[in-house]
XYZ file of C-alpha atoms in Angstrom:
473
model
C 132.475 93.986 -109.110
C 130.063 93.383 -106.233
C 130.331 89.597 -106.364
C 126.540 89.600 -106.550
C 125.001 86.502 -108.210
C 121.676 84.705 -107.928
C 120.170 81.651 -109.579
C 121.888 79.454 -112.141
C 124.828 77.441 -110.824
C 125.134 79.583 -107.673
C 122.416 77.657 -105.874
C 121.133 80.967 -104.481
C 117.407 81.546 -105.053
C 116.426 84.616 -107.029
C 114.510 86.798 -104.600
C 114.172 89.902 -106.760
C 110.580 90.978 -107.380
C 108.934 89.982 -110.631
C 108.389 92.616 -113.291
C 104.724 92.857 -114.310
C 104.332 92.886 -118.082
C 101.007 94.714 -117.835
C 99.409 97.238 -115.512
C 96.297 96.363 -113.467
C 94.111 97.866 -116.207
C 95.664 95.525 -118.796
C 97.728 98.140 -120.598
C 101.375 97.279 -121.426
C 103.954 98.193 -118.796
C 106.361 100.452 -120.674
C 107.676 102.132 -117.521
C 110.273 99.442 -116.886
C 113.058 99.207 -119.430
C 113.167 95.385 -119.330
C 109.421 94.923 -119.843
C 109.453 97.578 -122.567
C 112.137 95.655 -124.470
C 110.231 92.393 -123.983
C 106.916 93.854 -125.152
C 108.229 95.820 -128.115
C 111.175 93.687 -129.171
C 113.338 96.821 -129.341
C 116.860 97.382 -128.033
C 117.117 100.148 -125.433
C 120.472 101.908 -124.919
C 120.614 104.396 -121.988
C 123.605 106.587 -121.201
C 122.737 107.235 -117.524
C 119.814 105.667 -115.676
C 119.703 108.556 -113.181
C 118.856 110.992 -115.981
C 116.492 108.729 -117.966
C 113.062 110.318 -118.409
C 111.171 107.547 -120.209
C 111.650 104.741 -117.687
C 111.286 104.200 -113.963
C 114.664 103.346 -112.358
C 113.539 103.754 -108.759
C 114.295 100.096 -108.039
C 117.783 100.528 -109.468
C 118.393 103.538 -107.263
C 117.271 101.635 -104.166
C 119.690 98.852 -105.050
C 122.489 101.391 -105.357
C 121.638 102.910 -101.991
C 121.809 99.474 -100.366
C 125.031 98.303 -102.021
C 126.936 101.532 -102.654
C 126.987 100.770 -106.362
C 126.363 103.382 -109.061
C 124.263 102.092 -111.938
C 124.830 104.241 -114.990
C 124.866 102.938 -118.564
C 122.286 100.306 -119.555
C 121.957 98.187 -122.683
C 118.754 96.116 -122.747
C 118.382 93.557 -125.542
C 115.284 91.395 -126.160
C 116.103 87.708 -126.707
C 114.217 86.456 -129.749
C 114.061 82.791 -130.733
C 113.925 81.353 -134.254
C 110.176 82.007 -134.382
C 110.608 85.664 -133.519
C 109.112 85.246 -130.051
C 110.727 87.133 -127.184
C 111.814 84.524 -124.630
C 113.778 86.790 -122.308
C 115.755 89.988 -121.928
C 119.525 90.427 -121.629
C 120.513 93.538 -119.705
C 124.090 94.788 -119.408
C 125.001 97.494 -116.863
C 128.025 99.832 -116.762
C 130.331 99.240 -119.677
C 133.902 99.663 -118.400
C 136.776 101.088 -120.370
C 139.332 98.237 -120.492
C 142.217 100.676 -120.026
C 140.970 103.323 -117.592
C 138.228 101.288 -115.872
C 135.852 104.225 -116.218
C 132.159 103.597 -116.894
C 131.213 104.388 -120.491
C 128.198 104.348 -122.749
C 127.443 101.203 -124.762
C 128.479 102.527 -128.151
C 127.180 101.521 -131.535
C 130.355 99.506 -132.085
C 129.363 97.134 -129.304
C 125.619 96.742 -129.962
C 125.923 94.268 -132.902
C 128.159 92.030 -130.771
C 125.650 92.096 -127.915
C 122.833 91.360 -130.372
C 124.732 88.297 -131.576
C 125.353 87.251 -127.996
C 121.656 87.750 -127.312
C 120.769 85.469 -130.234
C 122.968 82.743 -128.789
C 121.418 83.236 -125.359
C 117.916 83.056 -126.867
C 118.850 79.836 -128.653
C 120.230 78.303 -125.459
C 117.151 79.368 -123.485
C 114.796 78.051 -126.157
C 116.633 74.717 -126.212
C 116.282 74.452 -122.442
C 112.583 75.254 -122.690
C 112.133 72.666 -125.426
C 113.884 70.030 -123.314
C 111.651 70.911 -120.372
C 108.556 70.824 -122.559
C 109.542 67.439 -123.969
C 110.056 66.065 -120.463
C 106.713 67.502 -119.379
C 105.101 65.932 -122.434
C 106.679 62.555 -121.680
C 105.649 62.758 -118.028
C 102.129 63.588 -119.167
C 102.233 60.563 -121.488
C 103.184 58.332 -118.550
C 100.325 59.783 -116.502
C 98.026 59.310 -119.483
C 98.911 55.610 -119.699
C 98.410 55.183 -115.951
C 95.083 56.991 -116.292
C 94.049 54.677 -119.132
C 94.868 51.614 -117.031
C 93.084 53.203 -114.080
C 89.962 53.799 -116.171
C 90.141 50.219 -117.407
C 90.816 48.715 -113.997
C 90.706 50.963 -110.908
C 92.767 48.587 -108.765
C 95.514 48.338 -111.380
C 95.632 52.125 -111.549
C 96.309 52.203 -107.822
C 98.951 49.522 -108.291
C 100.685 51.629 -110.935
C 100.987 54.476 -108.424
C 102.003 52.488 -105.349
C 104.705 50.288 -106.885
C 106.784 53.262 -108.138
C 106.361 54.963 -104.757
C 107.609 51.911 -102.846
C 110.465 51.363 -105.315
C 111.668 54.923 -104.769
C 111.386 54.540 -100.992
C 113.602 51.451 -101.125
C 116.052 53.171 -103.489
C 116.302 56.146 -101.135
C 117.050 53.785 -98.248
C 119.825 52.143 -100.284
C 121.296 55.563 -101.057
C 121.333 56.481 -97.354
C 123.221 53.478 -95.980
C 126.975 53.857 -95.567
C 127.938 50.232 -94.970
C 126.926 46.778 -96.139
C 126.176 45.639 -99.703
C 124.696 49.027 -100.712
C 127.385 51.291 -99.246
C 128.455 52.385 -102.742
C 124.961 52.525 -104.232
C 123.787 55.969 -105.281
C 121.598 57.576 -107.925
C 122.194 60.891 -109.654
C 119.352 63.120 -110.858
C 119.137 61.400 -114.255
C 119.048 57.946 -112.660
C 116.292 59.022 -110.262
C 114.275 60.259 -113.224
C 114.944 56.995 -115.073
C 113.681 55.039 -112.053
C 110.516 57.140 -111.878
C 109.834 56.622 -115.583
C 110.391 52.856 -115.288
C 108.067 52.732 -112.297
C 105.349 54.637 -114.093
C 105.556 52.315 -117.117
C 106.265 48.986 -115.394
C 102.786 47.618 -116.166
C 101.992 49.519 -119.349
C 101.399 46.188 -121.120
C 98.228 45.733 -119.076
C 96.425 48.089 -121.440
C 96.118 45.007 -123.684
C 94.911 42.628 -120.936
C 91.146 41.896 -121.152
C 89.230 43.479 -118.286
C 87.365 40.269 -117.459
C 90.717 38.611 -116.757
C 92.483 41.548 -115.139
C 89.590 42.073 -112.732
C 88.446 38.443 -112.517
C 86.742 38.561 -109.139
C 85.284 35.048 -109.257
C 86.242 31.795 -110.965
C 83.321 31.869 -113.402
C 83.583 35.536 -114.350
C 84.055 36.459 -117.981
C 82.106 39.432 -119.265
C 79.686 38.678 -116.431
C 79.765 36.232 -113.523
C 78.396 32.960 -114.942
C 77.302 31.815 -111.503
C 74.009 33.502 -112.383
C 73.549 31.034 -115.241
C 74.063 28.162 -112.812
C 71.588 29.815 -110.439
C 69.013 29.832 -113.256
C 69.550 26.103 -113.842
C 69.050 25.403 -110.153
C 65.849 27.433 -110.282
C 64.701 25.073 -113.040
C 65.500 22.119 -110.755
C 63.457 23.758 -107.996
C 60.600 24.198 -110.451
C 60.857 20.531 -111.465
C 60.647 19.520 -107.793
C 57.521 21.631 -107.301
C 55.989 20.315 -110.537
C 56.617 16.747 -109.339
C 54.839 17.588 -106.077
C 51.744 18.941 -107.797
C 51.694 16.157 -110.361
C 51.771 13.652 -107.509
C 48.872 15.453 -105.832
C 46.851 15.317 -109.046
C 47.598 11.617 -109.390
C 46.351 11.002 -105.833
C 49.634 10.618 -104.012
C 50.108 11.114 -100.262
C 50.269 14.871 -99.595
C 52.623 14.706 -96.599
C 55.004 12.312 -98.292
C 55.031 14.384 -101.470
C 55.588 17.617 -99.505
C 58.471 16.096 -97.545
C 60.079 14.811 -100.715
C 59.699 18.215 -102.398
C 61.084 20.118 -99.407
C 64.057 17.764 -99.124
C 64.831 18.106 -102.816
C 64.615 21.918 -102.722
C 66.854 22.013 -99.643
C 69.362 19.800 -101.472
C 69.277 22.064 -104.536
C 69.706 25.222 -102.436
C 72.608 23.770 -100.440
C 74.246 22.590 -103.651
C 74.059 26.037 -105.212
C 75.367 27.700 -102.042
C 78.359 25.350 -102.194
C 79.058 26.282 -105.828
C 78.689 29.986 -105.098
C 81.140 29.756 -102.197
C 83.677 27.818 -104.287
C 83.278 30.411 -107.048
C 84.687 33.200 -104.835
C 88.147 31.620 -104.848
C 89.086 33.133 -101.491
C 89.953 29.737 -100.007
C 91.974 26.764 -101.234
C 89.816 24.221 -103.088
C 90.621 20.698 -101.749
C 90.197 17.377 -103.568
C 86.873 16.710 -101.843
C 85.399 19.916 -103.218
C 86.704 19.181 -106.714
C 85.145 15.709 -106.566
C 81.816 17.175 -105.482
C 81.913 19.702 -108.325
C 82.320 16.816 -110.776
C 79.444 14.931 -109.138
C 77.189 17.974 -109.432
C 78.219 18.382 -113.064
C 76.993 14.866 -113.788
C 73.417 15.921 -112.932
C 71.023 16.988 -115.684
C 68.435 19.689 -116.071
C 65.734 19.933 -118.714
C 65.220 22.671 -121.271
C 62.583 22.402 -123.996
C 62.420 18.666 -123.520
C 66.204 18.226 -123.815
C 68.423 17.086 -120.933
C 71.598 19.132 -120.457
C 74.513 18.764 -117.994
C 74.074 20.945 -114.924
C 77.637 22.278 -115.282
C 79.488 22.815 -118.529
C 83.019 21.475 -118.974
C 84.500 24.999 -118.874
C 82.553 25.772 -115.701
C 83.843 22.608 -114.014
C 87.393 23.508 -114.977
C 87.110 27.042 -113.590
C 85.296 26.045 -110.392
C 88.047 23.470 -109.756
C 90.787 26.127 -109.670
C 92.757 25.365 -106.530
C 93.828 28.886 -105.547
C 92.463 32.264 -106.590
C 90.244 32.814 -109.603
C 92.604 32.460 -112.571
C 92.876 29.284 -114.598
C 96.020 28.332 -116.520
C 94.964 30.202 -119.668
C 93.970 33.307 -117.684
C 97.291 33.315 -115.856
C 99.205 33.060 -119.129
C 97.336 36.085 -120.465
C 98.068 37.983 -117.235
C 101.737 36.998 -117.368
C 101.987 38.091 -120.980
C 101.461 41.699 -119.877
C 105.138 41.914 -118.921
C 106.195 40.580 -122.340
C 104.059 43.251 -123.970
C 105.452 45.856 -121.559
C 109.004 45.032 -122.662
C 108.012 45.021 -126.340
C 106.297 48.388 -126.021
C 109.185 49.978 -124.131
C 111.802 48.517 -126.457
C 109.938 50.129 -129.354
C 110.373 53.610 -127.854
C 113.486 55.602 -128.873
C 114.558 56.440 -125.324
C 117.391 58.974 -124.963
C 120.640 57.881 -123.316
C 119.574 58.964 -119.830
C 116.568 56.591 -120.048
C 118.303 53.661 -121.723
C 117.656 51.306 -118.768
C 113.897 51.919 -118.482
C 112.929 48.710 -120.266
C 115.343 46.576 -118.189
C 114.148 48.052 -114.892
C 110.437 47.942 -115.749
C 110.591 44.538 -117.430
C 112.283 42.649 -114.597
C 109.814 42.897 -111.731
C 108.495 39.342 -112.257
C 111.913 37.724 -112.431
C 113.235 35.668 -109.491
C 116.733 35.504 -108.133
C 117.039 31.774 -108.914
C 116.016 32.184 -112.562
C 112.522 30.681 -112.221
C 110.687 33.945 -112.889
C 109.370 35.301 -116.153
C 109.503 36.328 -118.919
C 113.277 35.874 -119.431
C 114.176 33.625 -116.509
C 116.889 36.020 -115.364
C 119.014 35.322 -112.311
C 120.062 37.817 -109.652
C 123.419 38.733 -111.200
C 121.735 39.398 -114.548
C 119.462 42.091 -113.112
C 120.168 45.660 -112.058
C 119.603 46.697 -108.452
C 116.673 48.998 -109.395
C 114.984 46.110 -111.252
C 115.340 43.911 -108.159
C 113.932 46.728 -106.025
C 110.863 46.949 -108.227
C 110.363 43.198 -107.887
C 110.109 43.522 -104.091
C 107.828 46.549 -104.409
C 105.516 44.742 -106.838
C 105.114 41.710 -104.561
C 104.614 43.666 -101.345
C 102.059 45.962 -102.960
C 100.125 42.962 -104.306
C 100.073 41.259 -100.904
C 98.865 44.319 -99.011
C 96.586 45.953 -101.592
C 93.088 46.561 -100.254
C 91.436 47.302 -103.603
C 91.641 43.906 -105.318
C 88.203 42.496 -106.185
C 89.330 38.878 -105.775
C 91.079 38.832 -102.385
C 91.186 40.348 -98.944
C 94.168 42.564 -98.048
C 96.734 40.749 -95.934
C 97.947 42.264 -92.676
C 101.486 43.570 -92.442
C 102.810 40.660 -90.382
C 101.487 38.011 -92.782
C 102.799 39.871 -95.829
C 106.281 40.155 -94.315
C 106.235 36.455 -93.361
C 105.316 35.465 -96.924
C 108.100 37.594 -98.368
C 110.571 36.169 -95.847
C 109.816 32.718 -97.223
C 110.301 34.088 -100.737
C 113.693 35.414 -99.650
C 114.623 31.971 -98.329
C 113.467 30.386 -101.608
C 115.630 32.834 -103.639
C 112.620 34.510 -105.198
C 113.505 38.022 -104.009
C 116.885 39.676 -103.454
C 117.919 38.779 -99.874
C 120.040 41.900 -99.309
C 117.312 44.213 -100.547
C 114.675 42.449 -98.471
C 116.861 42.838 -95.370
C 117.229 46.545 -96.196
C 113.469 46.755 -96.762
C 113.018 45.611 -93.150
C 115.996 47.158 -91.346
C 115.458 50.615 -92.874
C 111.804 50.672 -91.827
C 110.613 51.169 -95.403
C 107.950 48.494 -94.897
C 106.527 50.481 -91.990
C 106.722 53.849 -93.764
C 104.884 52.413 -96.751
C 102.262 50.799 -94.531
C 101.509 54.031 -92.710
C 101.041 55.812 -96.038
C 99.132 53.242 -98.096
C 97.680 50.465 -95.895
C 94.398 50.489 -94.017
C 94.817 51.000 -90.254
C 93.509 47.536 -89.432
C 96.220 45.957 -91.614
C 99.081 47.484 -89.630
C 99.870 45.014 -86.873
C 103.030 44.219 -84.915
C 105.933 42.684 -86.837
C 109.038 41.155 -85.266
C 111.601 41.736 -88.004
C 114.515 40.418 -85.953
C 113.526 36.821 -86.693
C 113.624 37.489 -90.444
C 116.992 39.260 -90.280
C 118.602 36.466 -88.248
C 121.173 34.360 -90.165
C 119.510 31.117 -89.030
C 115.989 32.177 -89.959
C 113.743 29.146 -90.610
C 110.891 30.026 -92.994
C 108.819 27.033 -91.917
C 108.549 28.625 -88.502
C 107.468 31.982 -89.928
């Protein structure tokens, strides 16, 4: 009758004060009729609140003074779920006679009906709580998986947080635009949740990737960096040079000539090892000349217990000869397989209808628009827009990440230039990349996640121009 409604579908926040279930001393609060019903599980039927002696209705009276209402008859019913737990209280005020409109007492004829209604309300409330608890459990599971990856590889844990964040930033930009290719793009609440879940699980397959490959900081690293084994062999060569010097002295050789020969040999050994150690870092491209020198060094021998052994093993030569980065062909295949395992793991989960696209979105971030990506070789039209968004986010995060053990973080301008070339080569969605730039998402992300020294000036107009030439980028 007052048109007074809060919460629920009204959109109006509930600003009424909470009812304390217990007093400051810990004793149950039986003064309030609602808390009494909740604590005892008993129905309370009051003819007139203004004449009630067992409960405090001062708040009700203040409400009446403010609104001009007259609260009279009260029926308060505890809502019990199937386990017998009280999950809420249903309170009805002022039963009206359907004929005269006069306020009446809630008679015994009406109480069973209200009890039945209360049971239905308790069931509905319990179902809502169960749904919320299940979502909270699933969200906790996602965080648990990210935490497991983080514990296994700290930089991958950061990656699993930043890629979803950037994907959502790009999705929000697409939702905001009112013209162009994304004018009709929008996400409802369920689709936003689906995108967040896909982002959180997009690299879940990495839990199976060996740490020595996931975090391969140098070319020779496995469980440990094998450059130390090569160092030990060079120390043996140094020892052999010094032994040759002293043997020559004993045999009456010329001291100065022997010393010069020894010093030259040690200098050669030291320079040779420094070269191998530098190549091992994998931070620079390894040219043909360096590969040839590695093979020449490998042809040398060192002695152990009277047996001559090659200075570099075949596997060491192969790894040191990696042209870019630290991963060899086998390592890269294992790394790439993480997305296959991600898809397999997600496909094995019985996702509800509102999350049916999680596997497609999460599993497509290594695909390319021309079909040369992996693992399925999908083309642009075969991928959803959110999956293409995650592909851009994954690449940009990898280029700019400052926590990788095997590379230096690239500045903003260089990262954008690289991605512009990828756009031109049909590796990333051109419309989404243009939106990534024109909306300023790249800058917003940089200010939030990049180191200050990485954020330099970027002229995006050249990359948005129709005649953009990537070779000039």
